[in-house]
Amino acid sequence: MSTKKDKFSSIDKNFMKLALKIARVRKGLTGSNPSVGCLIVKDNRIISIGQTGYNGRPHAEHNAIEDSNEKLLGSKMYVTLEPCNHYGKTPPCTKKIIKSGINEIIYSMNDIDKRVKGKSFKILSKYKVKVKRGLLKDEAKKLYDSYIKNRLKKLPFVTAKIAISKNKIIYTKGIKRITNKYSDKLSHYLRYKNDAIMISSKTLNIDNPKLDCRLVGYEKYSPKRIILDRNLNINFKSKVIKSVKKDNTILFYNSSNTKKINLLKKKGICLIKSKLNQEKNFDLKQILRKLFLLGINNLLVEGGDKITKNLIKSELVDLFFLFKSPKILSRNKVFKNFTSIEILNRKYKKKNKIVYKNNKDNITIYRK
């Protein structure tokens, strides 16, 4: 008797693991569409692969079918997410699968999009395509964490990071970099994988960062810059102001300083006036909602202690990277402590906390 446990063979699992790896490579780079990985297999031999195109199109199934140099009749498709079955900006993938001659398809999980969810099984089965689903479903759910949040909550998936010294200092006068070059590369990788990066004007004025991706070959994937500047205190000589390009910088403010507003608009910055809460701070959830409407699906926050604490308290951070250096920094006249470690440990379950070494730095990853 067949059971759920023996529904898939070890060969099936290995092919799906590869499809999931293909999808992970492009995660964060496919716009509002999920990153999907796809394999087409014949006689236990991979004959074509596909992944979602940059900005979401073409779909992975389309690419795998189009790129095959062999006839697909009698082949099997492995795909990480239920294929689309409706007409949108592209024809449905189910139609292309049926026409291709593929006779079996295995996918990890149903799409959460109401237009698709659970419908592909019926459509494909109707046309005599054998369908199995649920292979490595838990791994797929982790892969699609940001997509699920985007679709269900209409908010960006928020990744936050902060670097601290061994004695929990995030800034001290005269020290620019706390962590090592390997941690720095990981930070730039996170910039590459996110649509936008958000900081406060206070952090911008202290650090004067470029907020770009400086991994060789990936510079063009630098994120949009989001600045929280309640009173328009931004330094007009900062690197961010000097590098404003069309549509790459958004500034949230709550000020009536017409002169500064006009100057910033002339620089090409998108200015958005935003209300304050009872504590005279920005309502961060409202800002996230606005960013989602502006097409920001994945947001990286590289803030200081205050914005980080407010985001964690409001449970708006989905993934948090705590970089800890072995350095001990001095508490001179100008220094800042990181005060949110206890809150982090309270808000995130221990089973969702991972610690690993990056050369001499420790990196703790907290996940909701």
Short mmCIF file of C-alpha atoms in Angstrom, two decimals:
data_model
loop_
_atom_site.label_atom_id
_atom_site.label_comp_id
_atom_site.label_asym_id
_atom_site.label_seq_id
_atom_site.Cartn_x
_atom_site.Cartn_y
_atom_site.Cartn_z
CA MET A 1 0.00 0.00 0.00
CA SER A 2 1.34 3.43 -0.96
CA THR A 3 1.76 5.98 1.80
CA LYS A 4 2.79 9.61 1.86
CA LYS A 5 6.24 8.58 3.06
CA ASP A 6 7.01 6.49 -0.03
CA LYS A 7 5.22 8.72 -2.51
CA PHE A 8 8.52 10.10 -3.83
CA SER A 9 11.73 8.26 -4.60
CA SER A 10 15.22 9.34 -3.54
CA ILE A 11 15.86 10.27 -7.19
CA ASP A 12 12.80 12.55 -7.13
CA LYS A 13 14.12 14.21 -3.97
CA ASN A 14 17.55 14.80 -5.47
CA PHE A 15 16.11 16.42 -8.58
CA MET A 16 13.85 18.66 -6.48
CA LYS A 17 16.76 19.68 -4.24
CA LEU A 18 18.55 20.86 -7.37
CA ALA A 19 15.44 22.74 -8.55
CA LEU A 20 15.27 24.49 -5.15
CA LYS A 21 18.94 25.48 -5.44
CA ILE A 22 18.28 26.96 -8.87
CA ALA A 23 15.38 28.98 -7.44
CA ARG A 24 17.44 30.26 -4.48
CA VAL A 25 20.07 31.71 -6.80
CA ARG A 26 17.61 34.25 -8.19
CA LYS A 27 15.59 34.86 -5.01
CA GLY A 28 15.11 38.59 -4.47
CA LEU A 29 15.75 39.42 -8.13
CA THR A 30 12.40 38.50 -9.69
CA GLY A 31 10.27 41.52 -8.76
CA SER A 32 6.79 40.71 -7.46
CA ASN A 33 6.94 37.19 -8.90
CA PRO A 34 8.44 34.29 -6.92
CA SER A 35 11.77 32.82 -7.98
CA VAL A 36 11.08 29.35 -9.36
CA GLY A 37 13.46 26.55 -10.29
CA CYS A 38 12.59 23.92 -12.88
CA LEU A 39 14.17 20.73 -14.27
CA ILE A 40 13.00 18.57 -17.16
CA VAL A 41 14.16 14.96 -16.89
CA LYS A 42 14.01 12.05 -19.33
CA ASP A 43 15.18 8.53 -18.47
CA ASN A 44 16.56 9.94 -15.19
CA ARG A 45 18.72 12.39 -17.14
CA ILE A 46 18.37 16.17 -16.96
CA ILE A 47 17.67 17.51 -20.45
CA SER A 48 16.82 21.11 -19.57
CA ILE A 49 16.73 23.57 -16.67
CA GLY A 50 14.92 26.85 -16.17
CA GLN A 51 14.61 29.63 -13.62
CA THR A 52 12.41 32.69 -13.39
CA GLY A 53 13.78 35.59 -15.43
CA TYR A 54 15.05 38.79 -13.83
CA ASN A 55 12.13 40.99 -12.76
CA GLY A 56 9.82 37.96 -12.91
CA ARG A 57 9.55 36.99 -16.58
CA PRO A 58 9.71 34.65 -18.44
CA HIS A 59 8.64 31.96 -15.97
CA ALA A 60 10.92 29.04 -15.12
CA GLU A 61 8.73 26.42 -16.83
CA HIS A 62 8.62 28.47 -20.03
CA ASN A 63 12.42 28.85 -20.02
CA ALA A 64 13.03 25.14 -19.40
CA ILE A 65 10.69 24.10 -22.23
CA GLU A 66 12.05 26.67 -24.69
CA ASP A 67 15.69 25.86 -23.90
CA SER A 68 15.40 22.10 -24.38
CA ASN A 69 17.25 20.68 -27.37
CA GLU A 70 15.42 17.37 -27.10
CA LYS A 71 11.81 16.35 -27.67
CA LEU A 72 9.87 16.48 -24.40
CA LEU A 73 7.36 13.73 -25.11
CA GLY A 74 7.44 11.29 -22.20
CA SER A 75 9.59 13.52 -19.96
CA LYS A 76 9.08 14.57 -16.34
CA MET A 77 9.15 18.13 -14.93
CA TYR A 78 10.27 19.07 -11.42
CA VAL A 79 9.25 22.58 -10.36
CA THR A 80 9.46 24.29 -6.97
CA LEU A 81 6.05 25.99 -7.10
CA GLU A 82 2.68 25.20 -8.68
CA PRO A 83 2.76 26.36 -12.33
CA CYS A 84 0.58 29.34 -13.20
CA ASN A 85 -2.73 28.54 -14.91
CA HIS A 86 -4.18 31.95 -15.81
CA TYR A 87 -3.55 34.58 -18.45
CA GLY A 88 -1.67 37.60 -17.13
CA LYS A 89 1.23 39.37 -18.79
CA THR A 90 2.20 35.95 -20.15
CA PRO A 91 0.16 32.88 -21.18
CA PRO A 92 -0.32 30.16 -18.52
CA CYS A 93 2.53 27.73 -17.96
CA THR A 94 0.04 24.84 -17.68
CA LYS A 95 -0.92 25.37 -21.32
CA LYS A 96 2.73 25.26 -22.40
CA ILE A 97 3.37 22.12 -20.33
CA ILE A 98 0.38 20.33 -21.88
CA LYS A 99 1.44 21.26 -25.44
CA SER A 100 5.06 20.21 -24.81
CA GLY A 101 4.29 16.50 -24.36
CA ILE A 102 5.60 16.32 -20.77
CA ASN A 103 3.68 13.46 -19.20
CA GLU A 104 4.48 13.94 -15.49
CA ILE A 105 5.05 16.92 -13.23
CA ILE A 106 6.11 17.13 -9.59
CA TYR A 107 5.96 20.41 -7.70
CA SER A 108 6.76 21.28 -4.08
CA MET A 109 3.86 23.45 -2.96
CA ASN A 110 0.67 25.11 -4.11
CA ASP A 111 0.94 28.75 -5.09
CA ILE A 112 -0.71 31.08 -2.56
CA ASP A 113 -1.96 33.35 -5.35
CA LYS A 114 -5.76 32.87 -5.36
CA ARG A 115 -5.78 32.89 -9.16
CA VAL A 116 -3.55 29.80 -9.20
CA LYS A 117 -3.85 27.96 -5.87
CA GLY A 118 -4.71 24.30 -6.36
CA LYS A 119 -6.14 24.76 -9.86
CA SER A 120 -3.17 23.49 -11.87
CA PHE A 121 -3.58 19.96 -10.50
CA LYS A 122 -7.07 19.71 -12.03
CA ILE A 123 -6.10 21.35 -15.34
CA LEU A 124 -3.02 19.18 -15.89
CA SER A 125 -4.78 15.98 -14.77
CA LYS A 126 -7.64 16.69 -17.19
CA TYR A 127 -5.13 16.55 -20.05
CA LYS A 128 -3.60 13.26 -18.82
CA VAL A 129 -0.49 14.81 -17.27
CA LYS A 130 0.38 12.86 -14.12
CA VAL A 131 0.73 15.29 -11.18
CA LYS A 132 2.36 14.87 -7.77
CA ARG A 133 2.77 17.66 -5.24
CA GLY A 134 4.27 18.23 -1.81
CA LEU A 135 7.84 17.05 -2.45
CA LEU A 136 10.19 18.94 -0.06
CA LYS A 137 7.29 21.23 0.84
CA ASP A 138 8.94 22.53 4.05
CA GLU A 139 12.07 23.56 2.17
CA ALA A 140 9.91 25.31 -0.42
CA LYS A 141 8.03 27.22 2.29
CA LYS A 142 11.35 28.58 3.59
CA LEU A 143 12.36 29.55 0.06
CA TYR A 144 9.07 31.42 -0.47
CA ASP A 145 8.96 33.16 2.93
CA SER A 146 9.24 36.62 1.37
CA TYR A 147 6.77 35.84 -1.43
CA ILE A 148 4.23 34.54 1.10
CA LYS A 149 4.54 37.68 3.24
CA ASN A 150 4.27 39.97 0.20
CA ARG A 151 1.08 38.31 -1.03
CA LEU A 152 -0.67 37.73 2.29
CA LYS A 153 0.28 40.86 4.27
CA LYS A 154 0.98 43.35 1.47
CA LEU A 155 4.26 44.29 3.16
CA PRO A 156 7.93 43.94 2.18
CA PHE A 157 9.94 41.09 3.66
CA VAL A 158 12.27 42.91 6.07
CA THR A 159 15.86 41.87 6.68
CA ALA A 160 17.75 43.93 9.25
CA LYS A 161 21.43 43.87 10.16
CA ILE A 162 23.75 45.55 12.60
CA ALA A 163 27.44 45.18 13.48
CA ILE A 164 28.64 45.32 17.09
CA SER A 165 31.94 45.00 18.91
CA LYS A 166 32.63 42.40 21.58
CA ASN A 167 31.54 44.97 24.19
CA LYS A 168 28.31 45.73 22.25
CA ILE A 169 29.29 49.08 20.75
CA ILE A 170 27.94 49.94 17.29
CA TYR A 171 29.77 53.23 16.86
CA THR A 172 32.74 54.98 18.38
CA LYS A 173 34.46 58.08 17.09
CA GLY A 174 37.41 57.35 14.82
CA ILE A 175 36.39 53.77 13.90
CA LYS A 176 34.74 53.23 10.52
CA ARG A 177 34.57 49.43 10.25
CA ILE A 178 33.84 47.06 13.14
CA THR A 179 33.72 43.70 11.37
CA ASN A 180 36.11 42.01 8.93
CA LYS A 181 36.20 42.00 5.12
CA TYR A 182 34.34 38.68 4.93
CA SER A 183 31.40 40.09 6.89
CA ASP A 184 31.57 43.15 4.66
CA LYS A 185 31.11 40.93 1.59
CA LEU A 186 28.08 39.28 3.17
CA SER A 187 26.61 42.75 3.84
CA HIS A 188 27.01 43.63 0.17
CA TYR A 189 25.45 40.30 -0.81
CA LEU A 190 22.40 41.27 1.27
CA ARG A 191 22.25 44.58 -0.60
CA TYR A 192 22.37 42.68 -3.88
CA LYS A 193 19.47 40.45 -2.81
CA ASN A 194 17.15 43.27 -1.67
CA ASP A 195 15.15 45.82 -3.68
CA ALA A 196 15.92 48.67 -1.28
CA ILE A 197 18.01 49.61 1.72
CA MET A 198 16.65 51.82 4.52
CA ILE A 199 18.54 53.95 7.06
CA SER A 200 17.86 57.05 9.13
CA SER A 201 19.36 60.45 8.32
CA LYS A 202 21.19 60.25 11.64
CA THR A 203 23.04 57.10 10.56
CA LEU A 204 23.63 58.63 7.13
CA ASN A 205 25.15 61.80 8.63
CA ILE A 206 27.42 59.83 10.99
CA ASP A 207 28.65 57.14 8.57
CA ASN A 208 28.24 58.89 5.19
CA PRO A 209 27.68 55.53 3.42
CA LYS A 210 27.27 54.94 -0.33
CA LEU A 211 24.49 52.37 0.23
CA ASP A 212 25.42 50.54 -2.96
CA CYS A 213 26.44 46.97 -3.80
CA ARG A 214 30.19 46.74 -4.37
CA LEU A 215 30.52 43.05 -5.18
CA VAL A 216 32.46 42.85 -8.43
CA GLY A 217 30.08 42.30 -11.33
CA TYR A 218 26.95 43.02 -9.31
CA GLU A 219 27.17 46.79 -9.02
CA LYS A 220 24.14 47.27 -11.27
CA TYR A 221 22.02 45.46 -8.66
CA SER A 222 22.54 48.17 -6.06
CA PRO A 223 19.30 48.70 -4.09
CA LYS A 224 17.16 51.81 -3.97
CA ARG A 225 18.01 54.04 -1.01
CA ILE A 226 15.28 54.81 1.56
CA ILE A 227 16.05 57.59 4.05
CA LEU A 228 13.97 58.32 7.17
CA ASP A 229 14.52 62.02 7.90
CA ARG A 230 11.80 63.50 10.09
CA ASN A 231 13.18 67.03 10.25
CA LEU A 232 15.17 67.09 6.98
CA ASN A 233 18.53 67.03 8.74
CA ILE A 234 20.26 65.18 5.91
CA ASN A 235 23.74 66.40 5.02
CA PHE A 236 23.51 67.85 1.50
CA LYS A 237 27.19 67.00 0.92
CA SER A 238 26.70 63.30 1.69
CA LYS A 239 27.61 60.54 -0.77
CA VAL A 240 23.95 59.57 -1.07
CA ILE A 241 22.90 63.07 -2.14
CA LYS A 242 25.79 63.27 -4.61
CA SER A 243 24.81 59.93 -6.21
CA VAL A 244 21.07 60.51 -6.70
CA LYS A 245 19.81 59.09 -9.99
CA LYS A 246 16.31 58.77 -11.41
CA ASP A 247 14.09 56.72 -9.06
CA ASN A 248 16.93 55.47 -6.83
CA THR A 249 16.32 57.54 -3.67
CA ILE A 250 13.18 57.97 -1.52
CA LEU A 251 13.07 60.20 1.54
CA PHE A 252 10.32 60.13 4.18
CA TYR A 253 9.96 63.37 6.14
CA ASN A 254 7.66 65.37 8.42
CA SER A 255 8.74 68.97 8.05
CA SER A 256 7.44 72.23 6.60
CA ASN A 257 10.88 73.53 5.60
CA THR A 258 9.97 74.59 2.04
CA LYS A 259 13.50 75.62 1.15
CA LYS A 260 14.97 72.17 1.94
CA ILE A 261 12.03 70.38 0.34
CA ASN A 262 12.55 72.24 -2.94
CA LEU A 263 16.32 71.68 -2.86
CA LEU A 264 15.88 67.94 -2.34
CA LYS A 265 13.29 67.73 -5.13
CA LYS A 266 15.71 69.52 -7.48
CA LYS A 267 18.30 66.86 -6.65
CA GLY A 268 15.86 64.23 -7.98
CA ILE A 269 14.86 62.68 -4.65
CA CYS A 270 11.33 61.31 -4.25
CA LEU A 271 9.94 63.00 -1.12
CA ILE A 272 7.08 61.45 0.85
CA LYS A 273 5.55 63.30 3.78
CA SER A 274 4.62 60.83 6.51
CA LYS A 275 2.68 61.20 9.75
CA LEU A 276 4.24 60.65 13.17
CA ASN A 277 2.91 58.47 15.98
CA GLN A 278 2.29 59.51 19.60
CA GLU A 279 6.01 59.21 20.39
CA LYS A 280 6.78 61.65 17.55
CA ASN A 281 8.41 58.91 15.53
CA PHE A 282 7.47 57.61 12.09
CA ASP A 283 4.84 54.88 11.96
CA LEU A 284 7.15 52.22 10.54
CA LYS A 285 4.37 49.87 9.47
CA GLN A 286 2.75 52.65 7.44
CA ILE A 287 6.10 53.35 5.79
CA LEU A 288 6.49 49.66 4.94
CA ARG A 289 3.00 49.61 3.42
CA LYS A 290 3.88 52.61 1.28
CA LEU A 291 7.14 51.00 0.15
CA PHE A 292 5.27 47.84 -0.85
CA LEU A 293 2.89 49.91 -2.98
CA LEU A 294 5.98 51.44 -4.60
CA GLY A 295 7.19 47.97 -5.62
CA ILE A 296 9.59 47.21 -2.77
CA ASN A 297 9.14 43.50 -2.00
CA ASN A 298 12.39 42.91 -0.10
CA LEU A 299 13.80 45.58 2.21
CA LEU A 300 17.17 45.64 3.98
CA VAL A 301 17.47 47.87 7.05
CA GLU A 302 20.95 49.04 8.06
CA GLY A 303 19.88 51.37 10.83
CA GLY A 304 21.25 52.41 14.18
CA ASP A 305 20.09 51.30 17.60
CA LYS A 306 16.84 53.29 17.69
CA ILE A 307 15.28 52.27 14.37
CA THR A 308 16.42 48.68 14.90
CA LYS A 309 14.82 48.53 18.34
CA ASN A 310 11.54 50.04 17.08
CA LEU A 311 11.35 47.55 14.20
CA ILE A 312 12.02 44.57 16.48
CA LYS A 313 9.52 45.75 19.12
CA SER A 314 6.88 46.19 16.41
CA GLU A 315 7.67 42.67 15.11
CA LEU A 316 8.34 44.02 11.63
CA VAL A 317 11.69 42.24 11.09
CA ASP A 318 11.51 38.83 9.42
CA LEU A 319 15.23 38.08 9.30
CA PHE A 320 17.95 39.66 11.45
CA PHE A 321 21.74 39.43 11.05
CA LEU A 322 23.79 40.32 14.12
CA PHE A 323 27.48 40.66 13.19
CA LYS A 324 29.73 40.48 16.26
CA SER A 325 33.41 41.36 16.04
CA PRO A 326 36.07 40.19 18.53
CA LYS A 327 37.24 43.83 18.77
CA ILE A 328 36.75 45.79 21.98
CA LEU A 329 35.98 49.43 21.20
CA SER A 330 36.58 52.33 23.53
CA ARG A 331 33.76 54.31 25.10
CA ASN A 332 35.08 57.73 24.17
CA LYS A 333 33.17 61.01 24.09
CA VAL A 334 31.06 59.88 21.10
CA PHE A 335 29.94 56.25 21.13
CA LYS A 336 26.74 54.23 20.80
CA ASN A 337 25.75 50.93 22.43
CA PHE A 338 23.48 48.30 20.91
CA THR A 339 20.64 47.84 23.38
CA SER A 340 18.38 45.35 21.61
CA ILE A 341 20.02 41.94 22.18
CA GLU A 342 17.63 41.01 24.99
CA ILE A 343 14.64 42.08 22.88
CA LEU A 344 15.97 39.99 19.97
CA ASN A 345 16.26 36.89 22.15
CA ARG A 346 12.77 37.46 23.54
CA LYS A 347 11.07 38.09 20.20
CA TYR A 348 12.67 35.23 18.25
CA LYS A 349 12.41 31.56 19.11
CA LYS A 350 15.64 29.81 20.02
CA LYS A 351 15.07 27.11 17.40
CA ASN A 352 15.07 29.82 14.74
CA LYS A 353 18.44 31.24 15.80
CA ILE A 354 21.60 30.17 13.97
CA VAL A 355 25.15 31.14 14.94
CA TYR A 356 28.16 30.64 12.71
CA LYS A 357 31.71 31.95 12.37
CA ASN A 358 32.79 34.18 9.50
CA ASN A 359 36.55 34.10 9.98
CA LYS A 360 36.87 35.73 13.45
CA ASP A 361 33.46 37.39 13.43
CA ASN A 362 30.38 35.65 14.84
CA ILE A 363 27.15 36.04 12.89
CA THR A 364 23.84 35.25 14.58
CA ILE A 365 20.82 34.94 12.31
CA TYR A 366 17.39 35.35 13.87
CA ARG A 367 14.32 34.27 11.90
CA LYS A 368 10.63 34.74 12.70
#
